[in-house]
Every structure is written in C-alpha cells, then in structure tokens.
Coordinates of C-alpha atoms in Angstrom, one line a residue:
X1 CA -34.0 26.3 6.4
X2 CA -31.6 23.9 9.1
X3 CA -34.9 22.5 11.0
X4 CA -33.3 21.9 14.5
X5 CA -34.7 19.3 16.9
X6 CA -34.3 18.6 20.8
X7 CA -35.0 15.9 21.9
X8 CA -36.7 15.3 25.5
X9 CA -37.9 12.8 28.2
X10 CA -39.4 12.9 31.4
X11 CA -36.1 14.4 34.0
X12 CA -34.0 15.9 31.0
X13 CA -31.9 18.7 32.3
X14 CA -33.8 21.9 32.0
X15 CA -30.3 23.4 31.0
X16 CA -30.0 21.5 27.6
X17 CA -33.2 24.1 26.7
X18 CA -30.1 26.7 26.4
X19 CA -29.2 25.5 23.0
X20 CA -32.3 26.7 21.4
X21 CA -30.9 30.6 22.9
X22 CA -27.8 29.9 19.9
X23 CA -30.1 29.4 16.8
X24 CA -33.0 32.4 18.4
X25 CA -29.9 34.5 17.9
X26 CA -28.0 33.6 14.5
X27 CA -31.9 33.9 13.1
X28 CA -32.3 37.5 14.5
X29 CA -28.6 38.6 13.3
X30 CA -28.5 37.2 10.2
X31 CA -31.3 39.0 9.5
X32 CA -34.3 36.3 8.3
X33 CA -34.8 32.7 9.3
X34 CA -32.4 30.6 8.9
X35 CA -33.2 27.6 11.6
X36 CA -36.1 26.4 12.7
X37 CA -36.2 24.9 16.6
X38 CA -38.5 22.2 18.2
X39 CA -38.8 20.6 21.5
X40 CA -39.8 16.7 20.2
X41 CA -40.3 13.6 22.4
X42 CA -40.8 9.6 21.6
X43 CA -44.8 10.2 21.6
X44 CA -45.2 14.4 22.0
X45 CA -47.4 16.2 24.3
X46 CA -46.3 17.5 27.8
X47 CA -42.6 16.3 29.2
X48 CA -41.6 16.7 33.0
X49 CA -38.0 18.4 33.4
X50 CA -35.4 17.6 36.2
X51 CA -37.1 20.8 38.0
X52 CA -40.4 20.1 38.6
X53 CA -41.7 22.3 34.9
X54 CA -43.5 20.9 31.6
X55 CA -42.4 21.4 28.2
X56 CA -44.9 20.9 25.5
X57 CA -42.9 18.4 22.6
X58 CA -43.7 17.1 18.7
X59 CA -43.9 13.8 18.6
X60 CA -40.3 12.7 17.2
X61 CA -41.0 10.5 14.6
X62 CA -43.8 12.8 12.6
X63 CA -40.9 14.6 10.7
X64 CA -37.3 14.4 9.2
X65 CA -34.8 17.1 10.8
X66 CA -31.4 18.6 9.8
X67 CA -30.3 18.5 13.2
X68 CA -31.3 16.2 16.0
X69 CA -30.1 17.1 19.8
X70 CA -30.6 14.7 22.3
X71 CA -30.9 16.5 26.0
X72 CA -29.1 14.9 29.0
X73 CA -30.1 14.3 32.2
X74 CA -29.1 14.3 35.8
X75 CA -29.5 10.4 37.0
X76 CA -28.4 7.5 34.4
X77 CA -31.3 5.9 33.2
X78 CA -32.1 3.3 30.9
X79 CA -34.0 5.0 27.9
X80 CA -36.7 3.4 26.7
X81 CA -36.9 0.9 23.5
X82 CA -39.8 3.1 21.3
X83 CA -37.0 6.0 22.1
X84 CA -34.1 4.1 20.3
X85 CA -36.2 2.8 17.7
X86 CA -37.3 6.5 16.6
X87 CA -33.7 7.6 16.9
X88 CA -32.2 5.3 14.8
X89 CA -34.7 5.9 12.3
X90 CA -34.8 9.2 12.4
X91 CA -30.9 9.6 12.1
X92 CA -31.3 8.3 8.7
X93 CA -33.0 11.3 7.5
X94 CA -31.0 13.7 9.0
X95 CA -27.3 15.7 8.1
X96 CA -26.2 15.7 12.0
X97 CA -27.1 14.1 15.4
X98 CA -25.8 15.7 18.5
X99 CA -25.7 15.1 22.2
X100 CA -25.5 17.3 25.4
X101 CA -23.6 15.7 28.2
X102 CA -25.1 12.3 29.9
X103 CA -27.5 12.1 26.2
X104 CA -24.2 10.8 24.7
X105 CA -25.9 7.0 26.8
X106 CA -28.6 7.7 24.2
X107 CA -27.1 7.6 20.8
X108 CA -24.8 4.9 22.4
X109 CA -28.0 2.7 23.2
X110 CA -29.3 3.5 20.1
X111 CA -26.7 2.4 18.4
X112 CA -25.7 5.4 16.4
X113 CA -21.5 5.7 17.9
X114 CA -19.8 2.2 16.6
X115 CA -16.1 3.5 16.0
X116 CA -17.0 7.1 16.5
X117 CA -15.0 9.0 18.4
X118 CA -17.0 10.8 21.1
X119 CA -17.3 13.1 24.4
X120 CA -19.4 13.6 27.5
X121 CA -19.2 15.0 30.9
X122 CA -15.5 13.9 32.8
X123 CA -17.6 12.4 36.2
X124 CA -19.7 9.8 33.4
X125 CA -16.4 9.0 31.7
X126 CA -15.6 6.0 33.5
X127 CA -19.0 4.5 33.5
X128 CA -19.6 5.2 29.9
X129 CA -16.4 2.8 28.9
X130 CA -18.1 -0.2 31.3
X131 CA -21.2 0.3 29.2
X132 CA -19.8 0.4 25.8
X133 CA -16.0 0.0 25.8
X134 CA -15.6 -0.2 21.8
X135 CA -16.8 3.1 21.5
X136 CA -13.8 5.8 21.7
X137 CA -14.3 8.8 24.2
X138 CA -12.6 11.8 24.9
X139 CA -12.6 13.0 28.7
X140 CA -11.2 16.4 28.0
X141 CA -12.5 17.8 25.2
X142 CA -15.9 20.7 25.5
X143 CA -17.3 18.8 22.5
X144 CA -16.3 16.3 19.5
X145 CA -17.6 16.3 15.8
X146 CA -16.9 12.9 14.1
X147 CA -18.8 13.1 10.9
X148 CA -22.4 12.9 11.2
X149 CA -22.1 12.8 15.3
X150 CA -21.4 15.8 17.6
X151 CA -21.4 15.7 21.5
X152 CA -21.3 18.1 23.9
X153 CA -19.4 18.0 27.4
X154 CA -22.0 19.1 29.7
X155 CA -24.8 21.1 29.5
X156 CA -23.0 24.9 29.6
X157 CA -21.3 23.0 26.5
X158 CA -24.0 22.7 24.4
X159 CA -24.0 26.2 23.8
X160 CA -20.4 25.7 22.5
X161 CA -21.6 22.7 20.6
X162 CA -24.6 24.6 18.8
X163 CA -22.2 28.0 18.5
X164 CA -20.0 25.4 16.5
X165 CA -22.9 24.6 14.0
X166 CA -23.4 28.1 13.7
X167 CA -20.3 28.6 12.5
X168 CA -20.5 25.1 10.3
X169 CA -23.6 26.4 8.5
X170 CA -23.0 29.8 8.7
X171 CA -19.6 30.8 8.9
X172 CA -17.1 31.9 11.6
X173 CA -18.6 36.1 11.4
X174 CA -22.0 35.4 12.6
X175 CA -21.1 32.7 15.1
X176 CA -19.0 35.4 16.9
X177 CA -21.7 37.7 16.6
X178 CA -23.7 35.4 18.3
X179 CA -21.9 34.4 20.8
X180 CA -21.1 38.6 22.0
X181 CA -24.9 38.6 21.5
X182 CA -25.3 36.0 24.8
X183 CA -22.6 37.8 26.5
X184 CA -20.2 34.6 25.7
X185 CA -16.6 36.1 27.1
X186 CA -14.8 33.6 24.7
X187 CA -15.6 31.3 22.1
X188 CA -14.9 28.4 23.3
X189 CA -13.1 25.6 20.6
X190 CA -13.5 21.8 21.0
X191 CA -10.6 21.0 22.1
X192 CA -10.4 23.1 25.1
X193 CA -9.9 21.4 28.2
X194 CA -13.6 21.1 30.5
X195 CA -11.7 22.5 33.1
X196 CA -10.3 25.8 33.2
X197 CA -7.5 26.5 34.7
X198 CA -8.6 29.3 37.1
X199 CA -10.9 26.9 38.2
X200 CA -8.4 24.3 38.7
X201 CA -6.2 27.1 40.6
X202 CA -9.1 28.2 42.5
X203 CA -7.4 30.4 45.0
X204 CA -9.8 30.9 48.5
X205 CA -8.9 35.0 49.4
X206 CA -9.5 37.7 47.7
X207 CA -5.9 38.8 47.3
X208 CA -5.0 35.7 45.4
X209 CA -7.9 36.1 43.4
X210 CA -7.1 39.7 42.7
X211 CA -3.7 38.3 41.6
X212 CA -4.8 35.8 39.3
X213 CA -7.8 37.7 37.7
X214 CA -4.7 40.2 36.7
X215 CA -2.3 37.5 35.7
X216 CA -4.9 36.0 33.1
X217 CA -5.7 39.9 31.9
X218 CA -1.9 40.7 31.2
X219 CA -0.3 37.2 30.2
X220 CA 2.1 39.2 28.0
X221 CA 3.7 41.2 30.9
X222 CA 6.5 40.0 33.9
X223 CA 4.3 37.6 36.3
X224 CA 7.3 37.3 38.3
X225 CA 5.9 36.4 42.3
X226 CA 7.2 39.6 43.1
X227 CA 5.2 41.3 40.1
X228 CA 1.7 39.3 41.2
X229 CA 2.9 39.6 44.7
X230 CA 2.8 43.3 44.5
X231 CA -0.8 42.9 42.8
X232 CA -2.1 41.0 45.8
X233 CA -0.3 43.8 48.0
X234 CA 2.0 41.2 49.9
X235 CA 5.6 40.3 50.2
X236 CA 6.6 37.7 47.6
X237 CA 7.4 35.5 50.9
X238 CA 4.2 35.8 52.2
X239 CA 2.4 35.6 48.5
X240 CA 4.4 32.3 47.9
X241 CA 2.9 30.5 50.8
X242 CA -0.1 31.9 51.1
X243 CA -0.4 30.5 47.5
X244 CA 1.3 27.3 48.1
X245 CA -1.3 26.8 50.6
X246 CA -4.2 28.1 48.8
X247 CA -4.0 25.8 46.0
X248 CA -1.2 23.6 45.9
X249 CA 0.9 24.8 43.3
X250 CA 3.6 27.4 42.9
X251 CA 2.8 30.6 41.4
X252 CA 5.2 29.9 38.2
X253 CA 3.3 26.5 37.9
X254 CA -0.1 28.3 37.7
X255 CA 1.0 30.9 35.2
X256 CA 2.3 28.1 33.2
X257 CA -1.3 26.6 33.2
X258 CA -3.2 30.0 32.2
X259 CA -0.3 30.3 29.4
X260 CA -1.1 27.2 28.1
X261 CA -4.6 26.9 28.3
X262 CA -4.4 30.8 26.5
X263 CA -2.3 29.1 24.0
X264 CA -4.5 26.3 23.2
X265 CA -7.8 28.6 22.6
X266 CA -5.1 30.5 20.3
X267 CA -4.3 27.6 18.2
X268 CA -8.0 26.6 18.0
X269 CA -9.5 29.8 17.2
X270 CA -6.7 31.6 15.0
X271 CA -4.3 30.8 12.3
X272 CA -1.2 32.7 13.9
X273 CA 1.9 30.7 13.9
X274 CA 3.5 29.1 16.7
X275 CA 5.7 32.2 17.0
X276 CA 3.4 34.4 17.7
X277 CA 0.9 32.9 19.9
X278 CA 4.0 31.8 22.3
X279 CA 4.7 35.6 22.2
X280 CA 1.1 36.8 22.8
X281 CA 0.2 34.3 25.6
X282 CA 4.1 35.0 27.8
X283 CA 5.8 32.4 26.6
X284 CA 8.5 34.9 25.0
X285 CA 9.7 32.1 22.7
X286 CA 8.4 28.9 20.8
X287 CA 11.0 26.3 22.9
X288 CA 9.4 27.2 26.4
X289 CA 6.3 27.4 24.7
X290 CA 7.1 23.6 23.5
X291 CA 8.5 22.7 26.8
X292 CA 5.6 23.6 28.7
X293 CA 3.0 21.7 26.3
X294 CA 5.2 18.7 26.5
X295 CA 4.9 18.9 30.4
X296 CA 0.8 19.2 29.9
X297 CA 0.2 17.1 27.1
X298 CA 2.7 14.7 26.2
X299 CA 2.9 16.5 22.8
X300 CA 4.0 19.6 21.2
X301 CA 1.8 22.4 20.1
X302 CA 2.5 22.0 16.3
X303 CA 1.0 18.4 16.5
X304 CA -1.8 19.5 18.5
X305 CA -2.6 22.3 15.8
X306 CA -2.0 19.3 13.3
X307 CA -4.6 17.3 15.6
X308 CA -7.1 20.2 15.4
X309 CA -6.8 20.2 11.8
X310 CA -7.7 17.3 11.0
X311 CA -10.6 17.3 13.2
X312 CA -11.7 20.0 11.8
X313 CA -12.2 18.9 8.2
X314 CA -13.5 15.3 9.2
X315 CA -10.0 13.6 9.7
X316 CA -10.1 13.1 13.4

C-alpha cells in the first residue's frame, strides 16, 4: 500500500485537505485499497487551520511514509526547528516529498531543494528567490516533479499534483477516472500555464463572455470577429471595441491565446503529432502553429514537447 502523509501546522490552508479527495477516489475505483492517508503534525494531537476548525494529526516522526505532503499556508511564516528536523529525517525514508503552494518555504528551510528545480504560487515567486536564490523555480508551471521532489502551484493545484501520482503509481486509466469522478473538466499537465487564458481575457458583459465561452468550445471552426461577433449578437465594429475595451486585446490576439494554451494541454496529455494538434486546436497548419508559440514562449512547440519529455522521465 502508497501510505500518504499531510503534513500540518497551526494556520495551514484548510484547502490543502483537498488532496486527500484524489487518493479517497483512486482507492474506491480501483476497486481495494491501494493508499493509505493521514493528517500528521511535528508533535500530533489537535492542529488550528487558517479558518478557525481543528484537525486531529499523528505525530510525524512515529512512522516512515511513501508519500509526504507538506500543506501551505496563507501568511509566510518561519516554521519551526523540531518541524525541519522531523522533515529531513523523515524524507530519508520515504519514495516522494511534495509541496502545495507557500509549503514549498518548508522543504526549502529544511533543506530538502539544493539544485532542484521547483514551483509555487506566482505572487510568492519573487520572495522565494530573496530567500533561497540557488534553488531554481518555475513561476508558470501548475506543478514540478524533479526526482524525489514534487510541488504544487497553489492549493486548487494540489489536486493536479496528487492526480499526477495517481497516474505515477497507477497509470494514466485510473487517474482519468478519477479525476471525471471529482467533476475535474480537464486534466490538468504540469506544464500548463497557472493562469488560464479565459481568465487572463476576462471579458466584463455577458455578450463577450457568451462569445468567448463559444470560441474555446469550437476552436476548430472560423473565429473570424464577424463569426464571434455574430455569437455575441453585435456588429463586428461594435464587438471590436467593445472587446478592445473589455480586456485590452484584440479578438484575433485572444483566440491565439485559447489556441495556444489548447495546444499545450494537447502536447502534455496526448502523443498526436505536431500536425494534428495544430489542426485540432485552429491553427490549420504547423507554421502558424510555430509562429504563434514563438510569440508566447520564445520557443517552438517541438522543443517544448522535447522539454516535456524529458521531464517526464526524470530529465528535467
């Protein structure tokens, strides 16, 4: 059996206790337990989360565990020494050790990340590279697996993170059933961006909305402005600057973001070639397709599926 264990401390974020949701689920659908889950703490007994409600915890050092999550939290604290000592003991004894968002400051205390490469929430970014500037971090990126280390984004992440073990122990089959058993819309890969792009759009009225909920259903089809303009029941003048001023951007500049972004989970989560996912997500052809990663990334899509790659088996 993978024995799981969270870690927690007085004002974790209640919303790393989502994690434990992922392995309740593969153990139901694969049919017999397969993971074993429990809430530990440096001593044990009752721990305070960031809203006001208890948890009752092992104490952390009492037993070895596959898997050891360390929870984040809301304000950057300094955790305390007895903490890091049973972390970096207990990581000894175990396959993988994992962070959700701002816990990432824990394993770095701890001194579990020299010359890993590593991820945590976008806002704590900057001051994570004044606190430990030899350690390599990824701002974009839902989670990162560098051998023994995993870490999570932010907290909606960790269920990506933990789906991703899933899949690591289990294979790819029952992590998708998982993840349509919590109602996941899409598997998300780790190297999707932390921001979507609808969000990054985000339109104000309901006609723009109504345009770009459609354009993101029917990337295939001719998202001309008059084609979404015609959605949103406007004339393409008026859809143009009404968008323009809605969010900043040109319609053919937003449907280039939800192409690419469609792409990307496409290259993460299938093994179609270049051809075909530029075809799928509206590119029509692999050169505009290459044109318009270049733009976003600095790089084309073939060394990005290289990049994933090697990530993927433990290169990266």
């Amino acid at each position: 059996m993978h024995t799981v264990a969270l870690v927690v401390y007085p004002q974790f974020q209640a919303l790393s206790l989502s994690v434990g949701s992922v392995f309740e689920c593969a153990n139901l659908l694969h049919g017999e337990p397969v993971y074993g889950f429990t809430l530990v703490s440096e001593a044990g007994g009752a721990v305070m989360s960031s809203q006001g409600f208890s948890v009752n915890t092992e104490p952390l050092g009492l037993a070895g565990y596959d898997t050891i999550i360390v929870s984040g939290y809301l304000e950057l604290g300094e955790p305390s020494p007895e903490l890091l000592t049973c972390l970096s003991s207990a990581s000894s004894q175990s396959r993988r050790i994992a962070s959700l968002c701002t816990g990432v400051f824990v394993l770095a205390e701890a001194g579990l990340l020299e010359g890993k490469r590593v991820t945590t929430h976008w806002l704590h970014v900057p001051e994570f590279k004044k606190r430990h500037p030899t350690v390599r971090i990824d701002d974009d990126r839902l989670f990162a697996v560098d051998g023994q280390i995993w870490t999570g984004a932010g907290m909606s992440a960790g269920v990506d993170l933990a789906l991703a073990m899933v899949e690591n122990d289990l294979g790819p089959d029952l992590a998708r059933r998982v993840a349509r058993k919590l109602v996941i819309a899409q598997r998300r890969g780790a190297e999707q961006s932390q921001l979507s792009a609808l969000l990054e759009i985000d339109p104000k009225s309901d006609r723009v909305q109504l345009a770009m909920a459609y354009a993101r259903e029917n990337l295939r089809s001719d998202l001309s402005v008059e084609a979404l303009a015609d959605v949103a029941r406007l004339s393409p003048r008026q859809f143009s600057r009404v968008f323009r001023e809605e969010t900043g951007k040109t319609p053919a500049k937003a449907i280039e973001s939800l192409r690419i972004e469609a792409a990307r989970v496409m290259m993460e989560t299938s093994r179609h070639p270049v051809e075909v996912i530029a075809r799928e997500t509206g590119f029509g052809d692999r050169e505009r397709m290459r044109q318009a990663f270049l733009r976003a990334y600095g790089k084309p899509p073939q060394l990005m599926r290289d990049e994933l790659y090697e990530t993927a088996n433990g290169h990266g």
